[in-house]
Coordinates of C-alpha atoms (C1' of nucleotides) in Angstrom, one line a residue:
Chain A
M10 CA 40.8 20.8 13.2
Q11 CA 37.4 21.7 12.7
I12 CA 35.3 19.5 10.7
M13 CA 34.0 20.5 7.4
I14 CA 29.7 20.1 6.0
S15 CA 31.2 19.1 2.8
T16 CA 32.6 15.8 4.5
I17 CA 29.8 15.5 6.0
K18 CA 27.3 16.0 3.5
S19 CA 29.0 13.8 1.7
N20 CA 28.6 11.0 3.8
R21 CA 24.9 10.1 2.5
N22 CA 23.1 8.2 -0.6
I23 CA 20.7 11.2 -1.7
P24 CA 19.0 8.7 -3.7
E25 CA 19.1 6.1 -0.8
V26 CA 17.5 8.5 2.0
V27 CA 14.6 9.7 -0.4
L28 CA 14.0 5.7 -1.6
K29 CA 13.6 4.8 1.9
A30 CA 12.4 8.2 3.0
A31 CA 9.0 7.5 0.8
I32 CA 8.8 3.1 0.7
H33 CA 7.6 4.2 4.3
L34 CA 5.2 7.2 3.9
F35 CA 4.3 5.9 0.3
T36 CA 3.0 1.8 2.9
E37 CA 1.5 3.3 6.1
Q38 CA -0.1 6.4 4.4
G39 CA -0.1 5.8 1.1
Y40 CA 1.6 7.6 -2.7
F41 CA -1.3 9.6 -3.0
N42 CA -1.8 10.9 1.1
T43 CA 2.3 11.1 0.6
S44 CA 3.4 14.9 -0.9
V45 CA 6.7 16.1 -1.9
P46 CA 7.2 18.5 1.3
D47 CA 6.4 15.4 3.5
I48 CA 8.7 13.2 1.7
V49 CA 11.3 16.5 1.7
K50 CA 10.2 16.5 6.0
K51 CA 11.2 13.0 6.2
S52 CA 14.4 12.5 4.6
G53 CA 16.0 15.9 5.0
V54 CA 16.6 16.7 1.1
S55 CA 15.7 19.6 -0.6
T56 CA 13.0 19.2 -2.4
G57 CA 15.1 20.6 -5.6
S58 CA 17.2 17.6 -5.2
I59 CA 14.7 14.9 -5.3
Y60 CA 13.2 16.7 -8.5
H61 CA 17.4 16.3 -9.3
H62 CA 17.2 12.6 -8.9
F63 CA 14.4 11.8 -9.9
G64 CA 13.1 13.6 -12.4
D65 CA 9.3 13.6 -10.7
K66 CA 7.5 11.8 -8.2
T67 CA 6.5 8.9 -10.0
G68 CA 10.2 9.0 -11.2
I69 CA 10.8 8.1 -6.7
A70 CA 8.5 5.1 -7.3
K71 CA 9.5 3.6 -10.2
A72 CA 13.0 3.9 -9.3
L73 CA 11.9 2.2 -6.4
F74 CA 10.0 -0.4 -7.2
E75 CA 12.7 -1.4 -9.9
M76 CA 15.0 -2.3 -7.3
L77 CA 13.1 -4.0 -5.1
V78 CA 12.3 -6.0 -8.2
K79 CA 16.1 -6.9 -8.9
R80 CA 16.3 -7.3 -5.4
M81 CA 14.0 -9.8 -5.4
E82 CA 14.9 -11.8 -9.3
N83 CA 18.2 -12.2 -8.3
A84 CA 17.5 -13.9 -4.8
F85 CA 15.4 -16.6 -7.5
D86 CA 18.4 -16.8 -9.2
D87 CA 20.5 -17.9 -6.4
I88 CA 17.1 -20.4 -5.7
E89 CA 17.6 -21.9 -9.0
R90 CA 21.8 -22.5 -8.3
K91 CA 21.2 -23.8 -5.1
H92 CA 18.5 -26.4 -5.6
D93 CA 17.9 -29.0 -8.1
S94 CA 14.5 -30.3 -7.8
V95 CA 11.3 -28.3 -8.8
Q96 CA 10.2 -29.6 -5.4
S97 CA 12.8 -27.3 -3.0
R98 CA 13.2 -24.5 -5.9
L99 CA 9.2 -23.5 -4.9
R100 CA 9.8 -24.8 -1.1
A101 CA 12.4 -22.0 -1.6
V102 CA 10.7 -19.6 -3.2
I103 CA 7.8 -19.2 -0.5
E104 CA 10.4 -19.4 2.3
Y105 CA 11.5 -16.7 1.0
L106 CA 9.2 -14.7 0.3
F107 CA 7.6 -15.4 4.2
Q108 CA 11.0 -14.6 5.5
L109 CA 10.8 -11.0 3.6
T110 CA 7.2 -10.3 4.6
E111 CA 8.7 -10.7 8.6
E112 CA 11.7 -8.7 8.2
E113 CA 10.9 -5.4 5.6
P114 CA 6.7 -5.7 5.4
E115 CA 7.5 -2.7 3.9
V116 CA 9.5 -4.1 0.9
M117 CA 6.5 -7.2 0.3
T118 CA 4.1 -4.3 0.9
Y119 CA 5.3 -2.0 -1.5
M120 CA 5.9 -4.6 -3.8
L121 CA 2.9 -6.7 -3.5
F122 CA 0.2 -4.6 -2.9
I123 CA 0.8 -1.0 -4.6
K124 CA -1.4 -0.3 -7.3
H125 CA 0.8 0.5 -9.6
K126 CA -0.6 1.2 -12.7
E127 CA -2.3 3.8 -10.8
I128 CA 1.0 6.0 -9.9
M129 CA 2.3 4.8 -13.8
P130 CA 0.1 4.6 -15.8
N131 CA 1.4 2.6 -19.2
M132 CA 2.5 -0.2 -15.8
A133 CA 2.7 -3.5 -16.6
P134 CA 0.6 -5.8 -13.8
V135 CA 3.4 -6.5 -11.2
C136 CA 2.5 -10.2 -11.9
S137 CA 3.9 -9.7 -15.6
S138 CA 7.2 -9.0 -13.3
K139 CA 11.0 -10.9 -14.4
P140 CA 10.1 -12.6 -10.9
F141 CA 6.8 -13.5 -10.7
T142 CA 7.1 -14.7 -14.8
K143 CA 10.3 -16.8 -13.3
M144 CA 8.0 -18.0 -10.5
R145 CA 5.4 -19.5 -13.0
Q146 CA 8.3 -20.9 -15.3
M147 CA 9.5 -23.2 -12.6
V148 CA 6.2 -24.6 -12.7
V149 CA 6.7 -25.4 -15.9
D150 CA 9.6 -26.9 -15.9
G151 CA 8.4 -29.3 -13.3
M152 CA 5.5 -30.1 -15.2
A153 CA 8.3 -31.3 -17.4
N154 CA 10.1 -33.2 -15.5
G155 CA 7.8 -35.5 -14.1
E156 CA 7.9 -33.7 -10.8
I157 CA 4.4 -32.1 -11.0
K158 CA 1.0 -33.3 -12.0
T159 CA 0.2 -32.6 -16.4
M160 CA -2.7 -29.2 -15.5
D161 CA -3.1 -26.3 -16.7
N162 CA 0.4 -23.6 -15.8
M163 CA -1.5 -21.6 -14.5
V164 CA -3.6 -23.1 -12.3
A165 CA -1.0 -25.0 -11.0
A166 CA 1.0 -22.2 -10.1
A167 CA -2.3 -20.0 -8.7
S168 CA -2.0 -23.7 -6.6
L169 CA 1.2 -23.6 -5.7
F170 CA 1.9 -20.3 -5.0
G171 CA -2.3 -18.7 -3.6
G172 CA -2.1 -20.6 -0.2
A173 CA 1.6 -18.4 0.5
F174 CA 0.4 -14.9 -1.2
R175 CA -3.5 -15.3 1.0
L176 CA -1.3 -15.9 4.5
I177 CA 1.2 -13.4 3.5
S178 CA -1.4 -10.2 3.2
L179 CA -3.1 -11.6 6.2
R180 CA -0.3 -11.2 8.0
L181 CA 0.6 -7.7 6.7
D182 CA -3.0 -6.9 7.4
G183 CA -1.9 -7.6 10.9
V184 CA -4.9 -10.4 11.5
L185 CA -2.5 -12.8 11.3
E186 CA -0.6 -12.7 14.8
R187 CA 2.1 -16.0 14.6
P188 CA 5.3 -15.0 12.0
L189 CA 5.3 -16.4 8.7
M190 CA 7.7 -20.1 9.8
E191 CA 4.8 -21.3 12.1
Y192 CA 3.3 -21.8 9.1
Q193 CA 5.7 -22.6 7.0
D194 CA 5.7 -26.5 6.7
E195 CA 1.8 -26.8 7.1
L196 CA 1.0 -24.5 4.0
W197 CA 3.7 -26.1 1.8
R198 CA 2.1 -29.8 2.4
C199 CA -1.3 -28.4 1.8
A200 CA -0.3 -26.2 -1.6
W201 CA 2.5 -29.1 -2.9
Q202 CA -0.3 -32.1 -2.2
S203 CA -2.5 -29.9 -4.5
V204 CA -0.2 -30.6 -7.2
Q205 CA 2.6 -33.1 -7.6
K206 CA 1.8 -36.2 -9.1
Chain B
M21 CA -29.8 28.5 -13.5
Q22 CA -30.5 26.0 -15.3
I23 CA -34.6 24.6 -16.0
M24 CA -34.7 21.0 -14.7
I25 CA -38.6 19.3 -16.0
S26 CA -39.9 17.6 -13.1
T27 CA -40.4 14.3 -14.2
I28 CA -37.0 13.5 -15.6
K29 CA -35.3 14.5 -11.8
S30 CA -37.5 12.3 -10.2
N31 CA -37.1 9.7 -12.6
R32 CA -33.6 9.2 -11.5
N33 CA -31.7 7.4 -8.7
I34 CA -29.3 9.9 -7.4
P35 CA -27.1 8.3 -5.0
E36 CA -27.2 4.5 -8.1
V37 CA -26.3 7.1 -10.4
V38 CA -23.3 8.4 -8.7
L39 CA -22.3 5.0 -7.5
K40 CA -22.1 3.9 -11.3
A41 CA -20.4 6.8 -12.0
A42 CA -17.7 6.7 -9.5
I43 CA -17.0 2.8 -9.9
H44 CA -16.3 3.1 -13.3
L45 CA -13.8 5.3 -12.7
F46 CA -12.0 4.4 -9.4
T47 CA -11.4 1.4 -10.8
E48 CA -10.2 2.4 -14.3
Q49 CA -7.8 5.7 -13.3
G50 CA -8.2 5.3 -9.1
Y51 CA -9.8 7.0 -6.6
F52 CA -7.1 9.1 -6.5
N53 CA -7.4 10.2 -10.2
T54 CA -10.4 10.3 -10.3
S55 CA -11.7 14.0 -8.6
V56 CA -15.4 14.8 -7.9
P57 CA -16.0 17.4 -10.9
D58 CA -15.2 14.2 -13.0
I59 CA -17.6 12.4 -10.9
V60 CA -20.1 15.3 -11.7
K61 CA -19.0 14.8 -15.7
K62 CA -19.8 10.7 -15.9
S63 CA -23.1 11.1 -13.3
G64 CA -23.9 14.1 -14.8
V65 CA -24.7 15.2 -11.1
S66 CA -24.5 18.0 -9.6
T67 CA -21.3 19.0 -7.8
G68 CA -23.9 20.4 -5.3
S69 CA -25.9 17.1 -4.9
I70 CA -23.9 15.0 -4.6
Y71 CA -22.6 16.6 -1.7
H72 CA -25.5 16.8 0.1
H73 CA -26.2 12.7 -0.2
F74 CA -22.6 11.8 0.1
G75 CA -21.7 14.6 2.6
D76 CA -17.7 14.1 1.0
K77 CA -15.4 12.1 -1.7
T78 CA -15.1 9.3 1.0
G79 CA -18.8 9.1 1.2
I80 CA -18.9 7.7 -2.3
A81 CA -16.1 5.8 -1.3
K82 CA -17.6 4.0 1.7
A83 CA -21.3 3.5 0.3
L84 CA -20.3 1.9 -2.7
F85 CA -17.9 -0.1 0.0
E86 CA -20.9 -0.5 2.4
M87 CA -23.3 -2.0 -1.6
L88 CA -20.9 -4.6 -2.0
V89 CA -20.2 -6.1 0.7
K90 CA -23.9 -6.7 1.5
R91 CA -24.7 -7.8 -1.8
M92 CA -22.2 -10.5 -1.1
E93 CA -22.7 -11.5 2.4
N94 CA -26.8 -12.0 1.1
A95 CA -24.6 -13.9 -2.1
F96 CA -23.4 -16.1 0.7
D97 CA -25.9 -16.6 3.0
D98 CA -27.6 -17.6 -0.3
I99 CA -25.2 -20.4 -0.1
E100 CA -25.9 -21.3 3.1
R101 CA -29.1 -22.2 2.6
K102 CA -28.3 -24.0 -0.4
H103 CA -26.2 -26.3 0.8
D104 CA -25.5 -28.9 3.2
S105 CA -21.9 -30.1 3.4
V106 CA -19.3 -27.7 3.4
Q107 CA -17.3 -29.0 0.9
S108 CA -20.0 -28.1 -1.5
R109 CA -20.8 -24.9 -0.5
L110 CA -16.5 -23.9 0.0
R111 CA -17.4 -25.1 -4.1
A112 CA -20.1 -22.3 -4.8
V113 CA -18.2 -19.5 -3.0
I114 CA -15.5 -20.0 -5.7
E115 CA -18.0 -20.4 -9.0
Y116 CA -20.1 -17.1 -7.0
L117 CA -15.8 -15.5 -7.0
F118 CA -15.9 -16.4 -10.0
Q119 CA -19.1 -15.4 -11.9
L120 CA -18.3 -12.1 -10.5
T121 CA -15.1 -11.2 -11.5
E122 CA -16.8 -12.1 -15.2
E123 CA -19.7 -10.5 -14.9
E124 CA -18.5 -7.0 -12.9
P125 CA -14.7 -7.0 -13.2
E126 CA -15.2 -3.4 -11.8
V127 CA -17.2 -5.3 -8.1
M128 CA -14.4 -7.2 -7.9
T129 CA -11.5 -4.9 -8.6
Y130 CA -13.1 -2.8 -6.4
M131 CA -13.5 -4.7 -3.2
L132 CA -11.0 -6.9 -2.8
F133 CA -7.8 -4.8 -4.9
I134 CA -8.6 -1.2 -3.6
K135 CA -6.5 -0.1 -0.8
H136 CA -9.9 1.1 1.6
K137 CA -7.6 1.9 4.1
E138 CA -5.8 4.7 2.0
I139 CA -9.1 6.4 1.7
M140 CA -10.5 5.7 4.8
P141 CA -7.8 5.7 7.6
N142 CA -9.2 4.0 10.2
M143 CA -11.6 1.4 8.3
A144 CA -10.6 -2.6 9.0
P145 CA -8.8 -4.6 5.8
V146 CA -11.2 -6.6 4.0
C147 CA -10.4 -9.5 4.8
S148 CA -12.6 -8.8 8.1
S149 CA -15.2 -7.8 6.2
K150 CA -18.2 -10.5 6.5
P151 CA -18.0 -12.1 3.6
F152 CA -14.0 -13.3 4.5
T153 CA -14.7 -13.6 8.2
K154 CA -17.6 -16.7 6.7
M155 CA -15.5 -18.2 4.5
R156 CA -13.4 -18.8 7.1
Q157 CA -16.4 -19.8 8.9
M158 CA -16.8 -22.5 6.6
V159 CA -13.3 -24.0 6.7
V160 CA -13.7 -24.0 10.8
D161 CA -17.0 -25.9 10.2
G162 CA -15.6 -28.5 7.9
M163 CA -12.7 -29.3 9.9
A164 CA -15.7 -29.7 12.8
N165 CA -17.6 -32.1 10.8
G166 CA -15.0 -34.2 9.9
E167 CA -14.9 -32.9 6.2
I168 CA -12.3 -31.8 5.9
K169 CA -8.1 -32.3 7.7
T170 CA -7.0 -31.2 11.7
M171 CA -4.9 -28.3 11.1
D172 CA -4.1 -24.2 11.5
N173 CA -8.1 -22.9 10.0
M174 CA -6.2 -19.9 8.9
V175 CA -3.4 -22.1 6.2
A176 CA -6.7 -24.2 5.5
A177 CA -8.9 -21.2 4.3
A178 CA -5.5 -19.9 2.5
S179 CA -4.7 -23.4 0.8
L180 CA -9.0 -23.6 -0.1
F181 CA -9.1 -19.5 -1.4
G182 CA -5.2 -18.6 -2.5
G183 CA -5.6 -20.3 -5.9
A184 CA -8.5 -18.8 -6.4
F185 CA -7.6 -15.3 -5.6
R186 CA -4.6 -15.9 -7.3
L187 CA -6.7 -16.6 -10.9
I188 CA -9.2 -14.3 -10.3
S189 CA -6.2 -11.4 -9.6
L190 CA -4.3 -12.6 -12.6
R191 CA -7.7 -12.6 -15.0
L192 CA -8.8 -9.3 -13.2
D193 CA -5.3 -8.1 -14.7
G194 CA -5.6 -9.7 -17.7
V195 CA -3.0 -12.4 -17.9
L196 CA -5.7 -14.5 -17.8
E197 CA -6.9 -15.0 -21.4
R198 CA -10.0 -17.3 -20.6
P199 CA -13.1 -17.0 -17.9
L200 CA -12.2 -18.6 -14.9
M201 CA -15.2 -21.3 -14.9
E202 CA -12.9 -22.8 -18.0
Y203 CA -10.1 -23.3 -14.5
Q204 CA -12.4 -23.9 -12.3
D205 CA -12.8 -27.6 -12.0
E206 CA -9.3 -28.5 -12.6
L207 CA -8.6 -25.5 -9.6
W208 CA -10.9 -27.0 -7.1
R209 CA -9.7 -30.3 -7.2
C210 CA -6.2 -28.8 -5.9
A211 CA -8.1 -26.7 -3.3
W212 CA -10.0 -29.5 -2.1
Q213 CA -7.0 -32.1 -2.4
S214 CA -4.7 -29.9 0.1
V215 CA -7.2 -30.4 2.4
Q216 CA -9.6 -32.8 2.9
K217 CA -9.2 -35.6 5.3
Chain C
dT19 C1' 50.8 24.9 -3.0
dT20 C1' 47.8 27.7 -4.8
dG21 C1' 43.8 29.9 -7.3
dA22 C1' 41.4 30.0 -10.9
dC23 C1' 37.3 28.1 -13.2
dA24 C1' 33.7 24.4 -15.0
dA25 C1' 30.3 21.4 -13.7
dG26 C1' 27.0 19.4 -10.9
dA27 C1' 24.3 19.1 -6.7
dT28 C1' 22.0 21.5 -3.9
dT29 C1' 18.6 24.2 -1.7
dG30 C1' 13.9 26.5 -0.4
dA31 C1' 11.0 30.3 -1.6
dA32 C1' 7.8 30.9 -5.6
dC33 C1' 4.2 29.7 -9.3
dG34 C1' 0.4 27.5 -11.8
dT35 C1' -3.2 24.6 -11.4
dT36 C1' -5.9 21.8 -9.1
dC37 C1' -8.9 19.7 -6.0
dA38 C1' -12.9 19.2 -2.0
dT39 C1' -15.9 21.3 0.2
dT40 C1' -18.6 25.1 0.5
dC41 C1' -22.4 28.7 -1.0
dT42 C1' -25.5 31.3 -2.3
dA43 C1' -29.6 30.9 -5.3
dG44 C1' -32.9 28.5 -7.0
dT45 C1' -36.8 24.6 -8.0
dA46 C1' -40.0 21.1 -6.0
dT47 C1' -42.7 18.7 -2.9
dG48 C1' -46.3 18.6 0.1
Chain D
dC26 C1' -44.6 29.1 3.8
dA27 C1' -41.3 24.6 5.0
dT28 C1' -38.1 21.0 4.0
dA29 C1' -35.8 19.0 1.3
dC30 C1' -32.9 18.8 -3.3
dT31 C1' -30.8 20.2 -7.4
dA32 C1' -27.3 23.7 -9.1
dG33 C1' -22.1 25.6 -10.4
dA34 C1' -20.1 29.3 -9.7
dA35 C1' -16.6 30.8 -6.3
dT36 C1' -13.2 29.9 -2.6
dG37 C1' -8.6 28.3 -1.1
dA38 C1' -5.9 25.2 0.7
dA39 C1' -2.7 22.2 -0.4
dC40 C1' -0.2 20.2 -4.2
dG41 C1' 4.0 19.1 -8.5
dT42 C1' 6.9 21.8 -9.7
dT43 C1' 10.4 25.8 -11.2
dC44 C1' 14.0 27.9 -11.1
dA45 C1' 17.8 31.2 -9.4
dA46 C1' 21.4 31.0 -6.4
dT47 C1' 24.3 29.3 -4.1
dC48 C1' 27.3 25.6 -2.5
dT49 C1' 30.8 21.7 -3.7
dT50 C1' 34.4 18.9 -6.2
dG51 C1' 37.1 17.8 -9.6
dT52 C1' 40.5 19.6 -13.1
dC53 C1' 44.6 21.8 -14.2
dA54 C1' 47.9 26.4 -15.1
dA55 C1' 51.4 28.6 -12.3

DNA sequence: TTGACAAGATTGAACGTTCATTCTAGTATG
DNA sequence: CATACTAGAATGAACGTTCAATCTTGTCAA
């Protein structure tokens, strides 16, 4: 019996295939160095289909961003459910970020280092998105329940997460040769010491 | 052709005028959203002159970057000359970065948050440039002379500067409403506490 | 089971625009 | 007169997007 083309075609999820190609190209060469024909070539999906699903080129970047933000948000919700103390929550957040950086560097690059404002001019900065406000809320909670020194919220959050973001950035730039996990314990000791009561 | 009066012409430094227009446009809208005609309009310098001085569009971005890196390098050399202890040097570096962010946010944005690799594909990441390696060298020196706990260099540097970079980033994104100087003391206490012996 | 049909998905060639760069002509300087 | 600089219109390639045609899928009457 002949295999119908239709069954093969219907087996691929076009948005998924396109987003996979897009995140690779966007993080590798940048959004503006990636043409729609590039995405067509890489994904095997036609121009027309891409426009049918995403509206325009920025629609791809937007869909990708929203997907990844939601994913990170869910991960943080999980962490809050699984840990009681603020300290262990914060540590788990950093562990998650480090793991994500190692396992899916493109995801981390896209979330942290793509200038989304250049692509979507009236988008709020990443640091105002749910996952990031949630991180800061954890710090506020820790100050309220006495785990963290009383001080400016922003300074406390920056002190706690700043080192982690620095290492992630260095790792993604290829400056750090060993996986982030190897730095985790030492970094956390520094970070926690800087704000603990 | 337009007739120019010679005195007007000789009085303006074309590279300077162009770079001034460019940094404004690049940080405001992004490099790829800025066309050469945009720069022509903003600077008042003709297309031909721009190409004569800079070769191509990336030449503008490159000249700008090199100028700013050199400037920061000189500032750090000054700091090393004026301070003896590693602790006061590091504190001075953060103070300088905070001041620069407040006084010339465009300069800081261009140095830290423009993806230069997208513009000049085979450029080393910013964190490998002289000023940044010098910052890390200060930390290494501090470990050698006993001011800083013995630990991984990168973790120590990330812990010391991570919080500062975080606050700079938040400030440039408009999330932090008050000038960075107001956070400086509290932040430095956290940062230094995390690595001091 | 079959055929007709509608709605939606998919295709890629074609379109109009914009961009970086080049070109030719003109001007200042020594 | 030569060299360095300035000017802005012209150029051609590349881009994002559109569109008319084609294919797929699900529905329903006979």
